[in-house]
Amino acid sequence: MNPENQKRIALISVHGDPAIEIGKEEAGGQNVYVRNVGEALAKLGWKVDMFTRQVSKEQHSIIEHCDNCRTVRFKAGAFEFVPRDNLFGNLPEFVDNFLQFQRENGYSYPLVHTNYWLSSWVGMRLKSLIGCKQVHTYHSLGAVKYSTIDDIPPIASKRLEVETTLLETAERVVATSPQEKAHMRQLVTTKGNIDIIPCGTDIHRFGSIDRVAARAELVKSHETINSDDIIVMYVGRFDPRKGIETLVRAVAQSKLRNSGKLKLIIGGGSRPGQSDGFERERIEKIVSDLGLSDITIFPGRISQEILPVYYAAADVCVVPSHYEPFGLVAIEAMASGTPVVASDVGGLQFTVVSEETGLLAPAQDDTAFSEAIDRILINPQWRDELGEAGKERVISKFSWDGVAKQLSDLYTEILQKQPVKQPVLTSVK
Ligand code: UDP
């Protein structure tokens, strides 16, 4: 193989564009993961191309992020946003465009790291066509997700089948927490190779500002927030699985509700009319029905640049998900020195150490969340101790550089053990 191609890797994230604004529609943790892993791998000497689907004609087809790291967008179906559950039929076109891109540029990718089940299908096709190795991160498991929702989409059986085949055939699957690995073994298959490598966060960005300075910034930008308010925050996508309703109902029961100081910030989401607008409208209605409109702020999508201010200014960050394979928001808040109250599920059981860096409460249990939030809010000294312990935990375990180093070692091991033999395919048609 051309030595130029030896350190070339493809990160494939069909529906999670690493170059897009985060927090809107379906853009969340996966986009952040792929972008940060890609940039950190480039610093370690890999030539990283991150492949995703182009959703409008106006989008650039190639975006350079830093030396040796770029996003490449392929057409796959119409130029429009398509919810992930409807994307499967567009994947063959994505594969064709990938092969054409390789051919036209004289590249070959000895290893593809795929993200989410849709991309895993693309990776499996590429593996059979060009003989590349495959590493996969699920980000969400159908078998777990479908056990937590009532409306099972028509694509479910295909997804479950693909997720099983993938685990049995990929060179390695990366679980982001021991809990995710256990789910794979219990609910997907006992065959296949799994490594645990967590998600990470930018420990220089989150934690760059202290509480007092962050408060001052927030007070400047929000008329309704005062410097001595008690702030409970959520940030993330507006999706029923995220459990924002639980948080709102918990705040309605808080002992501090009538203190005149309690504020609830619910960040993220698009404007009404976009795909996540339904959930936003539903949550706004619950806020209004519970008489919380005066103390609740919906700042909309918060950019990664401004987020450190919100996290650091908050007294507690709440992650009330029904299910969470990892949950980046929890470690971002912890890195910012803010304790986390989270659902006692999935990756949150790994990142949040209950009574040490925050508290865990049963998912969807408004009363338990309310009590946990109040325990932290009424004891500022304990809040600070939990915050400090959370920050230390993230610095020691969850930096992007540390995560990328583990992935890099994994790729090297796979490529050394099983060198790619087949030449680049010049045409599949
Ligand atoms: N996010 C953001 N701005 C927003 C909402 C979310 O930057 O307004 C980011 C957030 O900081 C985190 C990611 O989106 O990095 C959400 O990841 P998480 O793993 O918590 O949830 P997912 O979206 O994967 O379900």
XYZ file of C-alpha atoms and ligand atoms in Angstrom:
454
model
C 0.000 0.000 0.000
C 1.134 3.541 -0.767
C 2.710 4.769 2.522
C 0.687 7.992 2.164
C -2.444 5.898 2.679
C -1.241 3.949 5.669
C -2.202 6.576 8.213
C -5.388 7.550 6.409
C -8.563 6.821 8.304
C -12.208 7.452 7.565
C -14.574 8.415 10.361
C -18.048 7.781 8.983
C -21.024 9.530 10.532
C -23.782 9.568 7.930
C -26.414 11.470 9.911
C -24.188 13.239 12.457
C -22.316 15.967 10.588
C -19.177 16.859 12.590
C -19.029 20.337 11.038
C -22.616 21.409 11.800
C -23.969 23.618 14.605
C -24.651 21.453 17.649
C -27.892 21.429 19.630
C -30.384 21.718 16.790
C -32.592 19.045 15.258
C -30.699 15.769 15.571
C -27.232 17.265 16.126
C -25.818 16.307 19.512
C -23.252 14.100 21.168
C -22.337 12.045 18.122
C -21.425 15.146 16.101
C -19.304 16.448 18.984
C -17.626 13.051 19.424
C -16.680 12.611 15.765
C -15.370 16.173 15.406
C -13.252 16.082 18.571
C -11.939 12.566 18.050
C -11.066 13.479 14.443
C -9.159 16.614 15.401
C -7.319 14.883 18.243
C -6.377 11.927 16.005
C -4.973 14.347 13.412
C -2.714 15.794 16.121
C -1.440 12.258 16.701
C -0.379 11.956 13.053
C -3.431 10.364 11.368
C -4.860 11.762 8.130
C -8.495 12.012 9.095
C -11.443 12.350 6.723
C -14.857 12.539 8.373
C -17.645 11.532 5.997
C -21.212 12.672 6.389
C -24.340 13.358 4.379
C -24.918 16.699 2.670
C -28.358 18.050 3.613
C -28.533 21.150 1.414
C -27.000 22.510 -1.777
C -25.703 25.496 0.156
C -23.454 23.353 2.339
C -19.805 23.099 1.336
C -18.810 19.613 0.322
C -15.417 19.829 2.054
C -14.569 21.697 5.254
C -11.011 21.786 6.580
C -10.893 21.842 10.390
C -7.156 21.704 11.008
C -4.089 20.135 9.431
C -5.003 16.607 8.320
C -8.611 16.752 9.494
C -11.607 17.635 7.356
C -15.289 16.934 6.878
C -16.333 15.547 3.478
C -20.034 15.608 2.585
C -21.659 13.262 0.092
C -25.018 13.442 -1.560
C -27.239 10.589 -0.409
C -30.850 11.220 -1.366
C -32.450 14.640 -1.716
C -30.680 17.745 -0.417
C -32.822 18.087 2.693
C -32.808 17.131 6.354
C -34.063 13.556 6.677
C -34.756 12.122 10.158
C -32.378 9.279 10.891
C -35.128 6.660 10.959
C -35.807 7.390 7.281
C -32.237 7.375 6.007
C -31.538 3.693 5.435
C -32.593 3.704 1.758
C -30.040 6.431 0.992
C -27.035 4.461 2.182
C -26.122 2.651 -1.092
C -25.682 6.059 -2.748
C -23.441 7.093 0.137
C -21.288 3.980 -0.401
C -21.043 4.669 -4.152
C -19.945 8.231 -3.496
C -17.360 7.056 -0.994
C -15.859 4.663 -3.556
C -15.869 7.340 -6.230
C -14.119 9.758 -3.854
C -11.408 7.172 -3.112
C -10.973 6.452 -6.794
C -10.802 10.073 -7.931
C -8.279 11.016 -5.261
C -6.168 7.872 -5.362
C -6.851 7.279 -1.679
C -7.450 4.087 0.161
C -8.595 3.859 3.736
C -7.199 0.810 5.522
C -9.573 1.426 8.435
C -13.015 2.973 8.817
C -14.424 3.969 12.205
C -18.188 4.054 11.881
C -20.662 5.833 14.154
C -24.310 4.795 14.795
C -25.967 1.824 13.120
C -26.595 3.561 9.785
C -22.890 4.179 9.284
C -22.135 0.660 10.495
C -24.038 -0.655 7.474
C -21.921 1.593 5.218
C -18.771 0.287 6.933
C -19.811 -3.339 6.486
C -20.444 -2.728 2.761
C -17.055 -1.040 2.383
C -15.415 -3.881 4.233
C -16.807 -6.404 1.795
C -15.950 -4.236 -1.233
C -12.483 -2.887 -0.382
C -11.313 -5.087 2.487
C -10.861 -2.278 5.006
C -10.939 -2.895 8.782
C -13.881 -1.632 10.796
C -14.087 -0.099 14.260
C -17.537 0.942 15.423
C -19.123 3.119 18.102
C -22.889 2.620 18.468
C -23.790 5.895 20.265
C -27.197 4.323 20.880
C -28.376 0.729 20.852
C -31.684 -0.110 19.230
C -32.273 -2.928 21.715
C -32.074 -0.478 24.627
C -33.805 2.417 22.908
C -36.832 0.382 21.834
C -37.323 -0.860 25.368
C -37.790 2.750 26.536
C -40.257 4.050 23.918
C -43.851 3.226 22.943
C -43.728 4.087 19.238
C -41.413 1.530 17.668
C -40.537 2.804 14.153
C -40.860 0.517 11.099
C -37.061 0.514 10.661
C -36.562 -1.176 14.057
C -36.163 -4.766 12.852
C -33.580 -3.777 10.231
C -31.659 -1.771 12.818
C -31.572 -4.658 15.287
C -30.385 -7.043 12.581
C -27.621 -4.661 11.411
C -26.483 -3.985 14.994
C -26.108 -7.702 15.652
C -24.223 -8.455 12.421
C -21.945 -5.513 13.082
C -20.938 -6.656 16.545
C -20.204 -10.121 15.220
C -18.094 -8.928 12.262
C -16.326 -5.632 13.087
C -12.672 -5.865 14.083
C -13.579 -3.997 17.258
C -16.592 -2.287 18.778
C -15.939 0.624 21.121
C -18.305 0.770 24.094
C -18.160 4.170 25.769
C -18.944 2.800 29.227
C -18.966 -0.568 31.035
C -22.763 -0.239 31.144
C -22.950 -0.001 27.344
C -20.738 -3.072 27.007
C -23.005 -4.998 29.379
C -26.047 -4.002 27.283
C -24.342 -5.245 24.125
C -23.620 -8.587 25.721
C -27.078 -8.982 27.285
C -29.199 -7.605 24.459
C -27.255 -7.873 21.193
C -24.915 -10.874 21.015
C -22.232 -12.663 22.996
C -19.974 -12.810 19.927
C -17.536 -10.124 18.755
C -14.805 -7.965 20.261
C -15.568 -5.011 22.509
C -13.154 -2.456 24.022
C -14.222 0.225 26.482
C -12.998 3.691 25.519
C -15.101 6.543 26.943
C -16.256 9.742 25.263
C -14.288 12.819 26.152
C -14.585 16.529 26.639
C -12.504 19.634 26.108
C -11.044 20.127 29.581
C -9.494 23.438 28.524
C -12.768 24.879 27.284
C -15.036 23.576 30.066
C -13.580 24.820 33.312
C -12.010 27.910 31.767
C -14.202 30.312 33.779
C -15.094 30.332 37.500
C -18.573 30.629 38.985
C -18.383 34.314 39.933
C -17.127 35.476 36.530
C -19.602 33.192 34.740
C -22.489 34.579 36.811
C -21.503 38.121 35.930
C -21.509 37.215 32.213
C -24.883 35.509 32.432
C -26.469 38.397 34.317
C -25.250 40.737 31.560
C -26.847 38.669 28.810
C -30.129 37.698 30.573
C -32.294 40.448 32.040
C -34.262 38.001 34.201
C -31.227 36.462 35.918
C -29.771 38.066 39.061
C -26.347 37.403 40.492
C -27.727 35.762 43.661
C -30.235 33.502 41.865
C -30.153 29.761 42.308
C -29.796 28.238 38.842
C -30.831 24.782 37.686
C -29.859 24.041 34.096
C -30.449 21.563 31.298
C -28.820 21.645 27.900
C -29.268 19.184 25.063
C -31.500 18.151 22.257
C -35.267 18.426 22.565
C -36.221 14.783 22.322
C -38.700 13.004 24.637
C -35.924 10.496 25.505
C -34.014 13.342 27.135
C -36.598 13.551 29.928
C -36.890 17.344 30.073
C -40.443 16.848 31.344
C -39.080 15.084 34.446
C -36.851 18.073 35.184
C -39.691 20.562 34.781
C -41.974 18.565 37.082
C -39.127 18.208 39.592
C -38.550 21.956 39.671
C -42.279 22.506 40.184
C -41.988 20.437 43.408
C -38.795 22.096 44.657
C -38.876 23.513 48.188
C -37.121 26.572 46.744
C -39.794 27.152 44.144
C -41.260 30.164 45.933
C -37.948 31.515 47.215
C -37.953 34.190 44.538
C -34.454 33.086 43.570
C -34.906 29.813 41.715
C -34.308 29.926 37.930
C -34.559 27.086 35.429
C -32.560 27.315 32.207
C -33.539 24.848 29.463
C -30.984 25.240 26.676
C -30.816 23.707 23.202
C -33.335 23.077 20.464
C -34.419 24.753 17.286
C -37.230 27.179 16.705
C -40.780 25.837 16.460
C -41.418 24.354 13.010
C -38.263 22.267 12.846
C -38.237 18.562 13.641
C -37.478 19.009 17.344
C -39.949 21.918 17.612
C -42.777 19.583 18.713
C -40.926 18.587 21.864
C -39.985 22.174 22.568
C -43.647 23.255 22.284
C -44.737 20.346 24.490
C -42.211 21.300 27.173
C -43.141 24.995 26.995
C -46.765 24.030 27.552
C -45.912 21.945 30.635
C -43.824 24.835 31.993
C -46.759 27.155 31.509
C -49.350 24.715 32.923
C -47.230 24.272 36.060
C -46.949 28.057 36.494
C -43.187 28.073 35.955
C -43.009 30.470 33.003
C -41.716 33.352 35.145
C -38.715 31.430 36.371
C -37.895 29.467 33.212
C -35.592 30.630 30.436
C -35.325 28.988 27.007
C -32.153 30.430 25.478
C -32.371 28.093 22.444
C -29.254 26.534 21.030
C -26.154 27.485 23.024
C -22.873 27.412 21.102
C -19.957 25.373 22.407
C -18.069 28.659 22.859
C -20.667 30.120 25.255
C -21.651 26.878 26.992
C -18.786 27.019 29.548
C -20.366 30.197 30.937
C -23.759 28.537 31.444
C -22.320 25.416 33.059
C -20.055 27.344 35.414
C -22.798 29.807 36.358
C -25.300 27.077 37.225
C -25.672 25.612 40.721
C -26.644 22.244 39.358
C -26.882 20.674 35.898
C -29.590 18.065 35.394
C -29.424 15.185 32.879
C -32.832 13.494 33.232
C -32.580 11.115 30.226
C -34.697 7.980 30.074
C -31.668 6.273 28.551
C -28.158 7.582 27.857
C -25.365 5.522 26.287
C -22.777 8.030 27.544
C -24.063 11.605 28.010
C -21.510 14.279 27.134
C -23.424 16.992 28.952
C -22.712 15.339 32.308
C -18.936 15.439 31.843
C -19.021 18.943 30.371
C -20.810 20.206 33.483
C -18.465 18.289 35.763
C -15.420 19.675 33.925
C -16.900 23.114 34.626
C -17.019 22.410 38.371
C -20.806 22.031 38.519
C -22.459 19.035 40.183
C -24.775 16.868 38.127
C -28.090 15.280 39.010
C -28.637 12.533 36.454
C -30.815 9.531 35.750
C -29.452 6.308 37.168
C -29.078 4.754 33.717
C -26.443 3.740 31.157
C -23.266 5.778 30.834
C -24.431 8.246 33.485
C -23.824 5.521 36.076
C -20.214 5.525 34.903
C -19.539 9.264 34.635
C -21.491 10.572 37.649
C -20.411 9.109 40.982
C -23.457 9.493 43.210
C -22.756 11.416 46.462
C -19.255 12.301 45.130
C -19.669 14.303 41.908
C -23.450 14.695 41.994
C -26.474 12.497 42.535
C -28.224 9.767 40.571
C -32.003 9.417 40.661
C -34.332 6.856 39.053
C -35.224 7.912 35.488
C -38.619 9.632 35.113
C -39.072 9.943 38.888
C -39.989 13.639 39.347
C -40.018 13.447 43.123
C -36.617 11.761 43.398
C -35.136 14.356 41.019
C -36.706 17.167 42.994
C -35.267 15.881 46.278
C -31.810 15.357 44.748
C -31.751 18.836 43.215
C -32.861 20.415 46.505
C -30.237 18.536 48.528
C -27.523 20.200 46.455
C -29.142 23.622 46.213
C -29.646 24.064 49.945
C -26.021 23.237 50.751
C -23.636 25.482 48.737
C -20.566 24.112 50.464
C -21.444 20.539 49.464
C -22.311 21.814 45.969
C -18.752 23.155 45.665
C -17.212 19.940 46.989
C -19.197 17.828 44.528
C -18.239 20.234 41.728
C -14.547 20.055 42.547
C -14.591 16.238 42.705
C -16.404 16.114 39.338
C -13.802 18.326 37.745
C -10.982 16.120 38.989
C -12.746 13.011 37.713
C -13.120 14.438 34.203
C -9.524 15.662 34.028
C -8.204 12.238 35.003
C -10.532 10.113 32.843
C -12.313 11.964 30.072
C -10.081 14.332 28.076
C -10.350 14.141 24.250
C -6.596 13.790 23.975
C -6.649 10.739 26.271
C -9.593 9.228 24.382
C -7.931 9.791 20.992
C -4.700 8.212 22.240
C -6.609 5.055 23.205
C -8.368 4.970 19.818
C -5.086 5.562 18.013
C -3.471 2.645 19.854
C -6.457 0.487 18.951
C -6.259 1.345 15.216
C -2.507 0.680 15.220
C -2.990 -2.672 16.894
C -5.684 -3.721 14.409
C -3.674 -2.611 11.388
C -0.488 -4.281 12.597
C -2.185 -7.527 13.507
C -4.241 -7.782 10.347
C -2.705 -5.757 7.509
C -5.109 -4.799 4.737
C -4.315 -7.042 1.787
C -6.771 -6.105 -0.892
C -6.001 -3.267 -3.333
C -8.283 -0.283 -3.680
C -11.272 -1.187 -5.750
C -11.376 1.011 -8.814
C -15.000 0.390 -9.720
C -17.943 -1.444 -8.194
C -20.338 -1.056 -11.025
N -25.041 20.948 22.768
C -24.624 22.222 22.435
N -25.542 23.224 22.423
C -26.839 23.015 22.698
C -27.270 21.709 23.043
C -26.340 20.703 23.070
O -23.459 22.463 22.172
O -27.617 23.974 22.655
C -24.053 19.861 22.830
C -23.650 19.508 24.253
O -22.735 20.434 24.763
C -23.080 18.109 24.071
C -23.934 17.543 22.937
O -24.556 18.663 22.298
O -21.724 18.177 23.672
C -24.996 16.602 23.458
O -24.391 15.363 23.726
P -24.998 14.268 24.716
O -24.089 13.088 24.659
O -25.229 14.847 26.054
O -26.420 13.910 24.107
P -26.885 13.356 22.656
O -27.203 14.552 21.845
O -25.765 12.550 22.082
O -28.085 12.524 22.940
